[in-house]
Coordinates of C-alpha atoms and ligand atoms in Angstrom, one line a residue:
M3 CA 165.6 156.3 120.0
A4 CA 162.1 155.4 118.6
R5 CA 162.3 157.3 115.6
S6 CA 165.9 156.3 114.5
T7 CA 164.9 152.6 115.6
L8 CA 161.9 152.7 113.2
L9 CA 164.1 154.1 110.4
R10 CA 166.8 151.4 110.9
W11 CA 164.1 148.7 111.1
A12 CA 162.5 150.1 107.8
V13 CA 165.9 149.8 106.1
Q14 CA 167.4 146.7 107.7
S15 CA 164.2 144.6 108.0
L16 CA 161.2 145.9 106.2
G17 CA 162.9 146.7 102.9
P18 CA 164.8 143.4 102.5
T19 CA 161.6 141.5 103.7
M20 CA 159.5 143.2 100.9
M21 CA 162.1 142.5 98.3
L22 CA 162.4 138.8 99.4
R23 CA 158.6 138.5 99.5
R24 CA 158.4 139.8 95.9
S25 CA 161.0 137.2 94.8
A26 CA 159.4 134.4 96.6
R27 CA 156.1 135.4 95.1
A28 CA 157.7 135.1 91.6
G29 CA 158.5 131.5 92.5
E30 CA 162.1 131.6 93.8
L31 CA 162.7 129.2 96.5
G32 CA 165.7 130.6 98.1
P33 CA 163.9 133.8 99.2
R34 CA 160.6 131.7 99.9
L35 CA 162.8 129.9 102.5
S36 CA 163.5 133.2 104.2
V37 CA 159.8 134.4 104.3
D38 CA 157.6 131.4 104.5
R39 CA 157.7 130.3 108.2
S40 CA 155.9 127.1 107.2
L41 CA 159.1 125.8 105.6
W42 CA 161.3 126.6 108.8
D43 CA 160.4 123.5 110.9
D44 CA 161.6 121.3 108.2
P45 CA 163.7 123.1 105.5
F46 CA 165.5 120.1 104.3
P47 CA 163.2 119.2 101.2
S48 CA 163.4 122.7 100.1
Y49 CA 167.2 122.6 100.2
D50 CA 167.1 119.6 98.0
A51 CA 164.7 121.3 95.7
V52 CA 167.1 124.3 95.3
R53 CA 170.0 122.1 94.7
A54 CA 167.8 120.2 92.0
Q55 CA 167.5 123.6 90.3
G56 CA 171.2 123.9 90.1
D57 CA 174.5 124.5 91.8
L58 CA 173.9 128.1 91.8
V59 CA 170.4 129.3 91.5
R60 CA 169.8 132.8 90.1
G61 CA 167.3 135.2 91.8
R62 CA 166.4 138.7 90.9
V63 CA 167.6 140.0 94.3
I64 CA 169.8 137.3 95.6
H65 CA 171.3 133.9 94.3
A66 CA 171.2 130.8 96.4
T67 CA 173.1 127.5 96.8
A68 CA 172.7 124.4 98.7
S69 CA 175.6 122.7 97.0
H70 CA 178.5 121.9 99.3
A71 CA 181.1 122.6 96.6
V72 CA 179.8 126.0 95.6
A73 CA 179.2 127.1 99.2
S74 CA 182.7 126.1 100.0
E75 CA 184.1 128.0 96.9
V76 CA 182.2 131.3 97.9
L77 CA 183.2 131.1 101.5
R78 CA 186.9 130.6 100.6
S79 CA 186.9 133.2 97.8
P80 CA 188.6 136.5 98.3
V81 CA 186.2 138.2 96.0
F82 CA 183.2 137.4 98.1
R83 CA 182.9 139.7 101.1
V84 CA 180.8 140.1 104.3
G85 CA 180.9 144.0 104.3
V86 CA 179.2 146.0 101.6
D87 CA 181.5 148.6 100.0
S88 CA 179.2 151.5 100.2
E89 CA 181.3 153.6 97.6
S90 CA 180.3 151.2 94.9
L91 CA 176.6 151.7 95.6
P92 CA 174.3 154.5 94.2
P93 CA 173.8 157.5 96.5
L94 CA 170.3 156.4 97.7
A95 CA 171.6 153.0 98.7
R96 CA 174.5 154.5 100.3
R97 CA 172.2 156.7 102.4
M98 CA 170.1 153.8 103.4
I99 CA 173.2 151.9 104.6
R100 CA 174.2 154.9 106.7
I101 CA 170.6 155.2 108.3
A102 CA 170.7 151.4 108.8
S103 CA 173.8 151.1 110.8
D104 CA 173.9 152.0 114.5
T105 CA 177.5 152.9 115.0
R106 CA 177.0 153.4 118.8
Y107 CA 175.3 150.0 119.7
P108 CA 176.1 147.7 116.8
G109 CA 174.7 144.1 116.9
P110 CA 176.8 141.0 117.0
A111 CA 176.8 140.7 113.0
E112 CA 177.5 144.6 112.4
P113 CA 180.7 146.2 111.8
P114 CA 183.1 146.4 113.7
S115 CA 182.3 142.7 114.6
M116 CA 184.7 140.4 113.2
L117 CA 182.0 138.6 111.5
A118 CA 181.1 141.8 109.4
V119 CA 184.5 143.1 108.4
D120 CA 186.8 142.1 105.5
P121 CA 190.5 142.1 105.2
P122 CA 192.8 144.0 106.0
Q123 CA 190.7 144.9 109.1
H124 CA 189.6 141.3 109.7
T125 CA 193.1 139.9 109.3
R126 CA 194.5 142.2 111.9
Y127 CA 191.5 141.8 114.3
R128 CA 191.4 138.0 114.0
R129 CA 195.1 137.8 114.5
L130 CA 194.9 139.6 117.7
V131 CA 191.9 137.7 119.1
S132 CA 193.5 134.5 118.1
K133 CA 196.4 135.2 120.4
V134 CA 194.2 134.9 123.3
F135 CA 191.6 132.4 122.0
T136 CA 194.1 129.6 121.6
A137 CA 193.5 125.8 121.3
R138 CA 195.4 125.6 124.6
A139 CA 193.0 128.0 126.3
V140 CA 190.0 126.1 124.9
A141 CA 191.5 122.7 126.1
A142 CA 192.0 124.1 129.6
R143 CA 188.3 124.9 129.8
E144 CA 187.5 121.3 129.7
P145 CA 187.4 120.5 133.3
R146 CA 185.1 123.5 133.8
V147 CA 182.8 122.3 131.1
E148 CA 182.6 118.9 132.7
A149 CA 182.1 120.4 136.2
I150 CA 179.4 122.7 135.1
A151 CA 177.7 119.9 133.3
D152 CA 177.7 117.7 136.3
E153 CA 176.4 120.6 138.5
L154 CA 173.5 121.1 136.2
L155 CA 172.7 117.3 136.0
D156 CA 172.9 117.0 139.8
R157 CA 170.3 119.9 140.1
M158 CA 168.0 118.1 137.5
A159 CA 168.4 114.6 139.2
G160 CA 165.8 115.7 141.8
K161 CA 163.1 116.2 139.4
R162 CA 161.0 114.0 137.2
S163 CA 160.7 116.2 134.2
V164 CA 162.5 119.3 133.0
D165 CA 162.7 121.7 130.3
L166 CA 166.1 120.8 128.7
V167 CA 166.6 124.2 127.2
E168 CA 166.1 126.0 130.4
D169 CA 167.8 123.5 132.8
F170 CA 170.7 122.3 130.8
A171 CA 171.2 123.4 127.2
A172 CA 171.3 127.0 127.9
P173 CA 172.9 127.5 131.2
L174 CA 176.0 125.3 130.3
P175 CA 177.2 127.5 127.4
V176 CA 176.1 130.8 129.2
R177 CA 178.2 129.9 132.2
I178 CA 181.2 129.0 130.1
I179 CA 181.0 132.1 128.0
A180 CA 180.5 134.2 131.1
E181 CA 183.6 132.6 132.6
I182 CA 185.5 133.6 129.5
L183 CA 184.4 137.1 129.6
G184 CA 184.8 137.4 133.3
V185 CA 181.1 138.0 133.9
P186 CA 180.1 137.5 137.5
P187 CA 177.3 134.8 138.2
S188 CA 174.9 137.5 139.3
M189 CA 174.8 138.6 135.7
H190 CA 174.3 135.3 134.0
E191 CA 170.5 135.5 133.7
Q192 CA 170.8 138.9 132.2
M193 CA 173.4 137.8 129.8
L194 CA 171.0 135.1 128.6
A195 CA 168.3 137.5 128.2
W196 CA 170.4 140.0 126.3
G197 CA 171.9 137.1 124.0
N198 CA 168.4 135.8 123.3
A199 CA 167.3 139.3 122.2
A200 CA 170.5 140.0 120.1
A201 CA 170.5 136.7 118.5
V202 CA 167.3 137.5 116.4
T203 CA 169.1 140.4 114.6
L204 CA 170.8 137.7 112.5
D205 CA 167.5 137.1 110.9
P206 CA 166.5 139.2 107.9
M207 CA 162.7 139.4 108.7
L208 CA 162.1 141.0 112.0
S209 CA 158.9 142.4 113.2
Y210 CA 159.2 146.0 114.7
R211 CA 158.6 144.6 118.1
S212 CA 161.6 142.2 117.9
F213 CA 163.9 144.7 116.3
R214 CA 163.1 147.3 119.0
G215 CA 163.6 144.7 121.7
A216 CA 166.9 143.7 120.2
A217 CA 168.0 147.5 120.0
I218 CA 167.1 148.0 123.7
A219 CA 169.0 144.8 124.7
L220 CA 172.0 145.9 122.6
R221 CA 172.1 149.4 124.1
E222 CA 172.0 147.9 127.6
M223 CA 174.5 145.3 126.9
H224 CA 177.0 147.9 125.3
G225 CA 176.5 150.1 128.6
W226 CA 177.3 147.2 130.7
L227 CA 180.2 146.1 128.8
D228 CA 181.8 149.5 128.7
A229 CA 181.7 149.6 132.5
H230 CA 182.9 145.9 132.6
L231 CA 185.8 146.7 130.4
R232 CA 186.9 149.6 132.4
S233 CA 187.0 147.3 135.5
V234 CA 188.8 144.7 133.8
R235 CA 191.5 147.1 132.5
R236 CA 191.9 148.4 136.1
D237 CA 192.0 144.9 137.6
P238 CA 192.6 142.1 135.0
G239 CA 191.4 138.7 136.1
D240 CA 192.4 135.3 134.7
D241 CA 189.7 135.3 132.0
L242 CA 190.1 135.8 128.3
L243 CA 188.5 139.1 127.9
S244 CA 191.2 140.6 130.6
K245 CA 193.9 139.0 128.5
L246 CA 192.4 140.6 125.3
A247 CA 191.9 144.0 127.1
T248 CA 195.6 144.1 128.1
L249 CA 197.1 142.5 125.0
E250 CA 199.8 144.3 123.2
D251 CA 201.3 142.5 120.0
E252 CA 204.0 144.2 118.1
G253 CA 202.6 147.7 119.1
E254 CA 199.2 146.7 118.2
H255 CA 196.1 146.2 120.5
L256 CA 192.3 146.1 120.1
D257 CA 190.5 149.4 120.9
D258 CA 187.6 149.8 123.1
V259 CA 185.0 149.4 120.4
E260 CA 186.6 146.2 119.0
L261 CA 186.8 144.8 122.4
R262 CA 183.2 145.5 123.0
A263 CA 182.2 144.1 119.6
T264 CA 184.1 141.0 120.4
A265 CA 182.6 140.4 123.8
L266 CA 179.2 141.0 122.1
L267 CA 180.0 138.5 119.2
V268 CA 181.3 136.0 121.6
T269 CA 178.1 136.3 123.7
G270 CA 175.9 136.1 120.5
A271 CA 177.8 133.6 118.6
G272 CA 179.0 131.6 121.7
F273 CA 176.0 130.6 123.5
E274 CA 172.9 131.1 121.2
T275 CA 174.5 128.5 118.8
T276 CA 175.8 126.0 121.5
V277 CA 172.4 126.0 123.1
N278 CA 171.1 124.8 119.7
L279 CA 173.7 122.2 119.2
I280 CA 172.9 120.6 122.4
G281 CA 169.1 120.7 121.8
N282 CA 169.4 119.5 118.2
G283 CA 171.7 116.8 119.3
V284 CA 169.2 115.5 121.9
A285 CA 166.4 115.6 119.3
A286 CA 168.4 113.7 116.7
L287 CA 169.5 111.0 119.3
L288 CA 166.0 110.5 120.6
A289 CA 164.6 110.2 117.2
N290 CA 167.4 107.6 116.3
P291 CA 167.6 105.1 119.2
S292 CA 169.8 102.8 117.3
Q293 CA 172.5 105.6 117.2
L294 CA 172.3 106.1 120.9
E295 CA 172.9 102.2 121.1
V296 CA 176.1 102.8 119.0
L297 CA 177.3 105.5 121.4
R298 CA 176.7 103.3 124.4
A299 CA 178.7 100.5 123.1
Q300 CA 181.4 102.7 121.6
P301 CA 181.5 106.0 123.6
S302 CA 184.7 107.0 121.6
Y303 CA 182.3 108.1 119.0
W304 CA 180.6 110.9 120.9
E305 CA 182.8 113.5 119.4
N306 CA 182.0 112.3 115.7
A307 CA 178.4 112.2 116.8
T308 CA 178.8 116.1 117.7
D309 CA 179.9 116.8 114.4
E310 CA 177.2 114.7 112.9
V311 CA 174.7 116.8 114.7
L312 CA 176.3 119.9 113.2
R313 CA 176.0 118.5 109.9
Y314 CA 172.5 117.0 110.1
D315 CA 170.9 119.7 112.0
S316 CA 173.1 122.7 111.8
P317 CA 172.5 125.5 114.4
V318 CA 173.5 128.1 111.9
Q319 CA 171.5 127.2 108.8
V320 CA 172.4 130.3 106.5
T321 CA 175.0 132.9 105.7
V322 CA 175.3 135.4 103.1
R323 CA 178.2 136.9 101.0
H324 CA 178.4 139.4 98.1
A325 CA 180.7 139.7 95.2
A326 CA 183.1 142.7 95.5
E327 CA 183.8 142.4 91.8
E328 CA 182.5 140.5 88.8
T329 CA 183.5 136.6 89.1
L330 CA 182.8 133.2 88.2
V331 CA 181.3 130.5 90.5
A332 CA 181.2 127.0 89.4
G333 CA 181.1 128.2 85.8
H334 CA 178.4 130.9 86.3
A335 CA 179.2 134.7 85.8
V336 CA 178.4 136.5 88.9
P337 CA 178.0 140.3 88.6
R338 CA 179.7 142.8 91.1
G339 CA 177.6 143.5 94.0
Q340 CA 175.5 140.2 93.6
F341 CA 174.4 138.6 97.0
V342 CA 174.6 135.0 97.4
T343 CA 172.6 132.9 100.2
L344 CA 174.8 130.1 101.3
L345 CA 172.3 127.4 102.7
L346 CA 174.8 125.8 105.0
G347 CA 172.1 123.4 106.3
G348 CA 171.5 122.3 102.6
A349 CA 175.2 122.1 101.8
N350 CA 175.4 119.7 104.7
R351 CA 172.9 117.4 103.2
D352 CA 174.7 117.5 99.9
P353 CA 174.6 113.9 98.5
A354 CA 177.8 114.7 96.5
V355 CA 179.7 114.8 99.6
F356 CA 177.6 112.9 102.2
A357 CA 176.2 109.3 101.5
D358 CA 172.5 108.9 102.6
P359 CA 172.5 112.7 103.7
H360 CA 169.2 112.5 105.4
V361 CA 170.5 109.6 107.6
F362 CA 171.8 110.5 111.0
D363 CA 174.9 108.4 111.4
V364 CA 177.1 108.9 114.3
R365 CA 179.8 106.8 112.8
R366 CA 179.8 108.8 109.3
E367 CA 183.5 109.0 108.3
N368 CA 183.3 112.4 106.9
A369 CA 181.0 114.0 109.3
R370 CA 183.7 116.8 110.0
E371 CA 183.4 118.0 106.4
H372 CA 180.2 119.9 107.3
L373 CA 180.1 123.7 106.9
G374 CA 178.2 124.2 110.1
F375 CA 181.1 126.4 111.4
S376 CA 181.4 128.0 107.9
A377 CA 184.7 128.0 106.0
G378 CA 187.4 130.3 104.9
I379 CA 188.6 133.4 106.9
H380 CA 185.4 133.6 108.9
Y381 CA 185.6 129.9 110.1
C382 CA 184.2 129.9 113.5
L383 CA 186.6 131.0 116.1
G384 CA 184.8 129.0 118.8
A385 CA 184.5 125.7 116.9
S386 CA 186.7 123.6 119.2
L387 CA 185.0 125.0 122.3
A388 CA 181.5 124.3 120.8
R389 CA 182.7 120.8 119.9
L390 CA 183.9 120.3 123.4
E391 CA 180.7 121.5 125.2
G392 CA 178.4 119.7 122.7
S393 CA 180.2 116.3 123.1
V394 CA 180.5 116.7 127.0
A395 CA 177.0 117.8 127.4
L396 CA 175.4 115.0 125.3
R397 CA 177.6 112.3 126.6
K398 CA 176.9 113.2 130.2
L399 CA 173.2 113.9 129.7
F400 CA 172.6 110.4 128.3
D401 CA 174.9 108.7 130.7
R402 CA 173.1 110.1 133.6
F403 CA 169.6 109.7 132.3
P404 CA 169.7 106.6 129.9
D405 CA 165.8 106.6 129.8
L406 CA 165.4 110.2 128.9
A407 CA 162.4 110.7 126.7
V408 CA 160.5 113.6 125.2
E409 CA 157.4 114.5 127.2
G410 CA 155.0 116.9 125.3
Q411 CA 155.8 118.9 122.3
P412 CA 159.3 120.4 121.7
V413 CA 158.9 123.9 120.3
R414 CA 161.5 125.3 117.8
R415 CA 162.6 128.9 117.9
P416 CA 160.8 130.9 115.4
L417 CA 164.1 132.0 113.6
R418 CA 165.4 131.3 110.2
V419 CA 169.3 131.6 110.6
L420 CA 169.7 130.0 114.0
R421 CA 168.0 126.7 114.2
G422 CA 167.3 125.3 117.7
F423 CA 164.7 124.7 120.4
E424 CA 162.8 127.3 122.5
R425 CA 161.4 124.7 124.7
F426 CA 162.3 120.9 125.1
P427 CA 160.2 119.1 127.7
V428 CA 161.6 115.8 128.7
R429 CA 161.0 113.0 131.3
L430 CA 164.3 112.0 132.9
R431 CA 163.5 108.4 134.0
Q432 CA 160.7 105.9 133.4
P433 CA 157.7 106.1 135.6
A434 CA 157.8 103.6 138.4
L435 CA 155.8 100.5 137.7
T436 CA 152.9 100.2 140.1
A437 CA 151.5 97.0 141.3
Ligands
HEM511 C1 177.5 125.0 117.9 C2 178.1 126.2 118.2 C3 178.6 127.2 117.2 C4 178.2 127.3 115.7 C5 177.3 126.3 114.9 C6 178.9 128.4 115.2 C7 178.8 128.8 114.0 C8 179.6 129.9 113.3 C9 179.5 130.2 112.0 C10 178.7 129.5 110.8 C11 180.3 131.3 111.8 C12 180.6 132.0 110.5 C13 179.5 132.8 109.9 C14 179.8 133.3 108.5 O1 180.8 132.6 107.9 O2 179.2 134.0 108.0 C15 180.9 131.6 113.1 C16 181.7 132.5 113.3 C17 182.2 132.9 114.7 N1 182.0 132.2 115.7 FE1 180.9 130.5 116.0 N2 179.7 129.1 116.2 C18 179.4 128.3 117.4 C19 180.0 128.5 118.6 C20 180.9 129.6 118.8 C21 181.5 129.8 120.1 C22 181.3 128.9 121.3 C23 182.2 130.9 120.0 C24 183.2 131.6 120.9 C25 183.3 131.4 122.2 C26 182.1 131.4 118.6 C27 182.6 132.4 118.1 C28 182.7 132.8 116.9 C29 183.4 134.1 116.2 C30 184.2 135.0 117.0 C31 183.1 134.1 115.0 C32 183.6 135.1 113.9 C33 184.8 134.6 113.1 C34 185.4 135.6 112.1 O3 184.5 136.4 111.5 O4 186.5 135.7 111.9 N3 181.3 130.5 118.0 N4 180.3 130.6 114.1

C-alpha cells in the first residue's frame, strides 16, 4: 500500500500543488486561493478581486470564475465535464491518471462516484438512485430529523457550555445519513471518523500524511460497506440503501461497485457538508443578531434563512469542470481540455445577482438562486434533505437556547473546498447574576 499510495499522492496532490503554486507565484489569484491558506478564513475579498479581473479569468493551468452567470453556464453546459477523457491526453498524462486512480478503493469524488462520471453513465446512475432518493422519502425523514435534534438538545441542556460541532452539528446529520444507509448506532462514531478522513480528498493540496490517512479510511470503509451490502441484500431493511440494493428498473440495477460508491458519496457528501451548513449558520446568526430578531418575530423565514446561509457562507466553496471540446464561454474561447475553477462561494456573492451580497439577510428574496448546491446535471441530490436538516437544526437550537453565545475562539477546518468549523465553543445560557 505504502508505495502505491505515495505514487498516487504524488500524481493527485503533489503535482497539481506544484502547478498551482507556480501559477500563484506568477500572480494568478484563482490558484493562489487554492495554495495560500492565509486566504481561506476569509476568501470573499479574493473572490471580488477575481470578478473584478473579468467574468472568466484566464490562467496558465486553470481558468477561474466568480461570476454567477458564467459559473451557471459552465455547470449547465454539456461540453463541460467532470471526468477526464484520458484518450484525448498525451501518453504520459494518460499513464499518470492510471497511476492516480485507485480502482479498488475510490474516494467520494472518484469514478464510479456519480459526482465523477459524465453522461451516459451519469444519466443511468442518477436515474436509478433518484428512484429511491425521492422528495417523498426525504419529507418522510422530517419527524426523525426533529426527534434527533430534540434528543441532542436535551442532552446539551444539562451543560453550561458545549462544542457545537461535536455535540450538535455533527451528530445530527451523521445519524440521519446512518439511518438512510441502515448503519447501526454502534458504527456512528466510526462513520464520522471515516467521513472526516475521506472529506479531505476533495481538496487539491493534501499533505502525504492526510492523503495516507484518507486512503486507509477509504479502504476500511469499502471493506465495511462490502459486508454491509451483503447483509442488506440477504435481509433488506426499511432504509434507502436496502431499497437501492434491491432495486430493479426495466431490467437495470446498480452493481456492487456503484452501490458502494453511492453509499460512500452519500456519507461524504451527506454529512460533511451539512455539519458545515449548521456551523456556518450559527456563526452568521450570532454575528448578525438583528437577523435572529427577524426570525424570532417571523419564524416562517427559517427556510429562507437556511438558503441565505448556503449563499452567504457556502459549505462547498469550489468545484471544477473541464472542456471536452473547444467552446465559447461568455464570449471567451475556451480550448479543449481546459480546466475551469468555479468559485461557487464567489458566485454566491456576485452583486449582479444578489443586491448587497456581503450582507447576511434572512429575508433576501432571491436567496435560493445561490449555487451552493451546484447546478446542471450534478445538482446536489441531497439538497432538500440538507435544507430540511439545516432549517430544523438552526430553528430548534435558537428556540431552545435563545442566549446562545460564542465562548472562546471557533476554529475553521483547514480545508479549501469544504468550508466549515472544526470546533465551535458556545455558552448555552447567560451566567446567573450573583448578588
Ligand atoms: C449543506 C449540505 C450540502 C451541500 C452544500 C451540498 C453540495 C453539493 C454540491 C455543490 C454538489 C455538486 C458538486 C459539483 O457540481 O461538482 C453536490 C452533489 C451531490 N450531493 Fe450534495 N450537498 C449537501 C448535502 C447533501 C446530502 C445531505 C446528500 C445526501 C444525502 C448529498 C448528496 C449528493 C450527491 C449524491 C451528489 C452528486 C450528484 C450528481 O453528481 O449527480 N448532498 N452536493
